[in-house]
């Protein structure tokens, strides 16, 4: 046990200030939390759906859970079911074999049903494009609120995209 | 075991590893399979290609074996042998010799319409109904059929387990966590797993066909996106295959830089997995610590190579960029600090009885079973299979590094954790040797690649963090066509997914995520 405590003590708190949303303003964690609460009345619940990625986008989404980004601290959490989700975070070009599963997940998600497409693949099909087995971009299959370019986008960009969608959700 | 014993007139493929090629007839195809299997060799991959040109040529089935002297790539043209069914030319089944051929053969049937004679399982594997069963994406002449609307995927004939109190738990394709999609069907009694059947292929997006649509000198980007966690291993394999068919030898410094990226990729993945494995055993501290180390690791990669995952760092003919002295110093110092921390965390993991309790004896694959089923790569080494390409066929610069292989014979989650710790430590040692070499001087890092004005074959073969990654490339430089005719990709997950099924039997359902994570197989690298 003392080893664990020593390791924790030595490394301290590594969380960094979260990024600004679409506007250039840099907002602090508290403000983001307040915004999320104001818009949704609760923490933001995200269901991640890999619709055909190369898995690097998942690596970077997973990185959001590391201590530097501290997204739980911002009131954002990943949930296991679309029925509990406010937002779908979708990666990849949509593989035809995943088309139906993605539509189903979208249908099962309650309002506000925000959708963030992550990565060049999600934005425009990326290097895989459209073909006999790929439907291309996510918007070809379900409506998309915000698309985050990058291959893969860095965790901070993904977080920015999530916050932008939350703000747009309020305006829309 | 000598390759020459079973087969003569081998063509040597240029490249840094010993790779041999030969066209055979059906009787030799069968004879070699048996001989390789009896001699303890392995089936690395199996795939089909369309080599028709107008009225000549034929469909071809290929197999790549690993024997002591290196790689053996055999082509079997499937001409007029189509006695059983003219639509579906056939070839001798390899499953009796190599069980791991089963899924590969089903995939070849979907993609090219060639079937294994007498194969018992003919269910489609990659085609979930997204394209017509009688249309084969890798065939040349067939016009595109137009695509049917999204279909139900419930018609897959899962094997049922009958018996008192047996029930089924279907999971996926969309999973609860942030992981790739696939379907698992458990047959359980109470909490105990009697049988697990997998259905994969959800992420199939036509990568092999896509390769034929891209210019060869740019397709390394696609190779780097086959399985993002192995972007370096794939980019290296693809480039090696291209360099092989162009007989291009890359500069020495480029070899060292490629190994620098590959070993950093290994460490990055092992760090991530060790954290996730702690977390799956309810030890969140492990996740916090290892994910922090991984983040530091990726951030420095971004500074040194311009990309957190080092994508597109390996290019045909060499590498995209060099590192300077000060980057080399910082990368070196990071190896020291990560080593210190990982050692401490390893002690924490070793001494944590709750963690060890979850890890030990869980998801066990005995060395006997591993060898019988062809378990490979990291998971194979944790089940006593002493196979590591960096040691067995040390290509440059591994021929100067004397990599120490990490193995364990327990075959449980604890063994796969242990091998990861050992491999991090060995990779950190290698990285420091490599960095010393690189800071000694500068030099050429990329050579121009001239693709031949004729048809040519090339192969690339690299030990990625998960296991051996293999690329077989067919180039058409005749009459100015200048294109990739066929690019076959192989991920070690093909061998290991079917073994996971065995690892789970007798365990409880709640341990599945932990066992699955301890293998950490690729869906995208398998589904293609
Ligand atoms: S955007 Fe890039 S990293 Fe993300 S899934 Fe596509 S290829 Fe992979």
mmCIF file with all atom_site columns, N, CA and C and ligand atoms in Angstrom, chain A residues 53-54 56-57 92 119-121 128 150-152, chain B residues 225 311, ligand 1:
data_model
loop_
_atom_site.group_PDB
_atom_site.id
_atom_site.type_symbol
_atom_site.label_atom_id
_atom_site.label_alt_id
_atom_site.label_comp_id
_atom_site.label_asym_id
_atom_site.label_entity_id
_atom_site.label_seq_id
_atom_site.pdbx_PDB_ins_code
_atom_site.Cartn_x
_atom_site.Cartn_y
_atom_site.Cartn_z
_atom_site.occupancy
_atom_site.B_iso_or_equiv
_atom_site.pdbx_formal_charge
_atom_site.auth_seq_id
_atom_site.auth_comp_id
_atom_site.auth_asym_id
_atom_site.auth_atom_id
_atom_site.pdbx_PDB_model_num
ATOM   1  N  N   . UNK A 1 53  ? -13.625 2.370  -37.621 1.00 0.00 ? 53  UNK A N   1
ATOM   2  C  CA  . UNK A 1 53  ? -12.351 3.096  -37.556 1.00 0.00 ? 53  UNK A CA  1
ATOM   3  C  C   . UNK A 1 53  ? -11.164 2.154  -37.702 1.00 0.00 ? 53  UNK A C   1
ATOM   4  N  N   . UNK A 1 54  ? -9.973  2.741  -37.749 1.00 0.00 ? 54  UNK A N   1
ATOM   5  C  CA  . UNK A 1 54  ? -8.752  1.925  -37.766 1.00 0.00 ? 54  UNK A CA  1
ATOM   6  C  C   . UNK A 1 54  ? -8.320  1.634  -36.337 1.00 0.00 ? 54  UNK A C   1
ATOM   7  N  N   . UNK A 1 56  ? -7.292  3.914  -34.138 1.00 0.00 ? 56  UNK A N   1
ATOM   8  C  CA  . UNK A 1 56  ? -6.460  4.982  -33.581 1.00 0.00 ? 56  UNK A CA  1
ATOM   9  C  C   . UNK A 1 56  ? -7.343  6.079  -32.987 1.00 0.00 ? 56  UNK A C   1
ATOM   10 N  N   . UNK A 1 57  ? -8.500  6.330  -33.584 1.00 0.00 ? 57  UNK A N   1
ATOM   11 C  CA  . UNK A 1 57  ? -9.412  7.318  -33.002 1.00 0.00 ? 57  UNK A CA  1
ATOM   12 C  C   . UNK A 1 57  ? -9.854  6.861  -31.607 1.00 0.00 ? 57  UNK A C   1
ATOM   13 N  N   . UNK A 1 92  ? -14.729 6.552  -37.517 1.00 0.00 ? 92  UNK A N   1
ATOM   14 C  CA  . UNK A 1 92  ? -14.569 5.699  -38.688 1.00 0.00 ? 92  UNK A CA  1
ATOM   15 C  C   . UNK A 1 92  ? -15.407 6.132  -39.858 1.00 0.00 ? 92  UNK A C   1
ATOM   16 N  N   . UNK A 1 119 ? -12.685 12.370 -36.419 1.00 0.00 ? 119 UNK A N   1
ATOM   17 C  CA  . UNK A 1 119 ? -11.635 11.953 -37.337 1.00 0.00 ? 119 UNK A CA  1
ATOM   18 C  C   . UNK A 1 119 ? -11.963 12.223 -38.798 1.00 0.00 ? 119 UNK A C   1
ATOM   19 N  N   . UNK A 1 120 ? -10.905 12.250 -39.609 1.00 0.00 ? 120 UNK A N   1
ATOM   20 C  CA  . UNK A 1 120 ? -11.091 12.477 -41.050 1.00 0.00 ? 120 UNK A CA  1
ATOM   21 C  C   . UNK A 1 120 ? -12.063 11.471 -41.647 1.00 0.00 ? 120 UNK A C   1
ATOM   22 N  N   . UNK A 1 121 ? -12.017 10.244 -41.157 1.00 0.00 ? 121 UNK A N   1
ATOM   23 C  CA  . UNK A 1 121 ? -12.917 9.215  -41.690 1.00 0.00 ? 121 UNK A CA  1
ATOM   24 C  C   . UNK A 1 121 ? -14.365 9.583  -41.415 1.00 0.00 ? 121 UNK A C   1
ATOM   25 N  N   . UNK A 1 128 ? -10.252 5.747  -46.538 1.00 0.00 ? 128 UNK A N   1
ATOM   26 C  CA  . UNK A 1 128 ? -11.011 4.564  -46.975 1.00 0.00 ? 128 UNK A CA  1
ATOM   27 C  C   . UNK A 1 128 ? -12.075 4.922  -48.005 1.00 0.00 ? 128 UNK A C   1
ATOM   28 N  N   . UNK A 1 150 ? -8.924  15.429 -38.376 1.00 0.00 ? 150 UNK A N   1
ATOM   29 C  CA  . UNK A 1 150 ? -7.672  14.962 -37.770 1.00 0.00 ? 150 UNK A CA  1
ATOM   30 C  C   . UNK A 1 150 ? -7.570  13.467 -37.970 1.00 0.00 ? 150 UNK A C   1
ATOM   31 N  N   . UNK A 1 151 ? -6.345  12.966 -38.003 1.00 0.00 ? 151 UNK A N   1
ATOM   32 C  CA  . UNK A 1 151 ? -6.186  11.533 -38.266 1.00 0.00 ? 151 UNK A CA  1
ATOM   33 C  C   . UNK A 1 151 ? -5.078  10.958 -37.413 1.00 0.00 ? 151 UNK A C   1
ATOM   34 N  N   . UNK A 1 152 ? -5.395  10.543 -36.185 1.00 0.00 ? 152 UNK A N   1
ATOM   35 C  CA  . UNK A 1 152 ? -6.629  10.864 -35.485 1.00 0.00 ? 152 UNK A CA  1
ATOM   36 C  C   . UNK A 1 152 ? -6.532  12.265 -34.898 1.00 0.00 ? 152 UNK A C   1
ATOM   37 N  N   . UNK B 2 225 ? -3.050  2.717  -41.578 1.00 0.00 ? 225 UNK B N   1
ATOM   38 C  CA  . UNK B 2 225 ? -4.387  2.844  -40.987 1.00 0.00 ? 225 UNK B CA  1
ATOM   39 C  C   . UNK B 2 225 ? -5.165  1.535  -41.045 1.00 0.00 ? 225 UNK B C   1
ATOM   40 N  N   . UNK B 2 311 ? 2.281   8.120  -36.969 1.00 0.00 ? 311 UNK B N   1
ATOM   41 C  CA  . UNK B 2 311 ? 1.742   7.729  -38.273 1.00 0.00 ? 311 UNK B CA  1
ATOM   42 C  C   . UNK B 2 311 ? 2.524   8.409  -39.391 1.00 0.00 ? 311 UNK B C   1
HETATM 43 S  S1  . LIG C 3 .   ? -9.540  9.330  -38.895 1.00 0.00 ? 1   LIG C S1  1
HETATM 44 FE FE1 . LIG C 3 .   ? -7.529  8.394  -39.089 1.00 0.00 ? 1   LIG C FE1 1
HETATM 45 S  S2  . LIG C 3 .   ? -7.180  7.629  -37.047 1.00 0.00 ? 1   LIG C S2  1
HETATM 46 FE FE2 . LIG C 3 .   ? -9.363  7.968  -37.168 1.00 0.00 ? 1   LIG C FE2 1
HETATM 47 S  S3  . LIG C 3 .   ? -10.238 6.047  -37.869 1.00 0.00 ? 1   LIG C S3  1
HETATM 48 FE FE3 . LIG C 3 .   ? -9.815  7.258  -39.685 1.00 0.00 ? 1   LIG C FE3 1
HETATM 49 S  S4  . LIG C 3 .   ? -7.809  6.569  -40.341 1.00 0.00 ? 1   LIG C S4  1
HETATM 50 FE FE4 . LIG C 3 .   ? -8.035  5.941  -38.228 1.00 0.00 ? 1   LIG C FE4 1
#
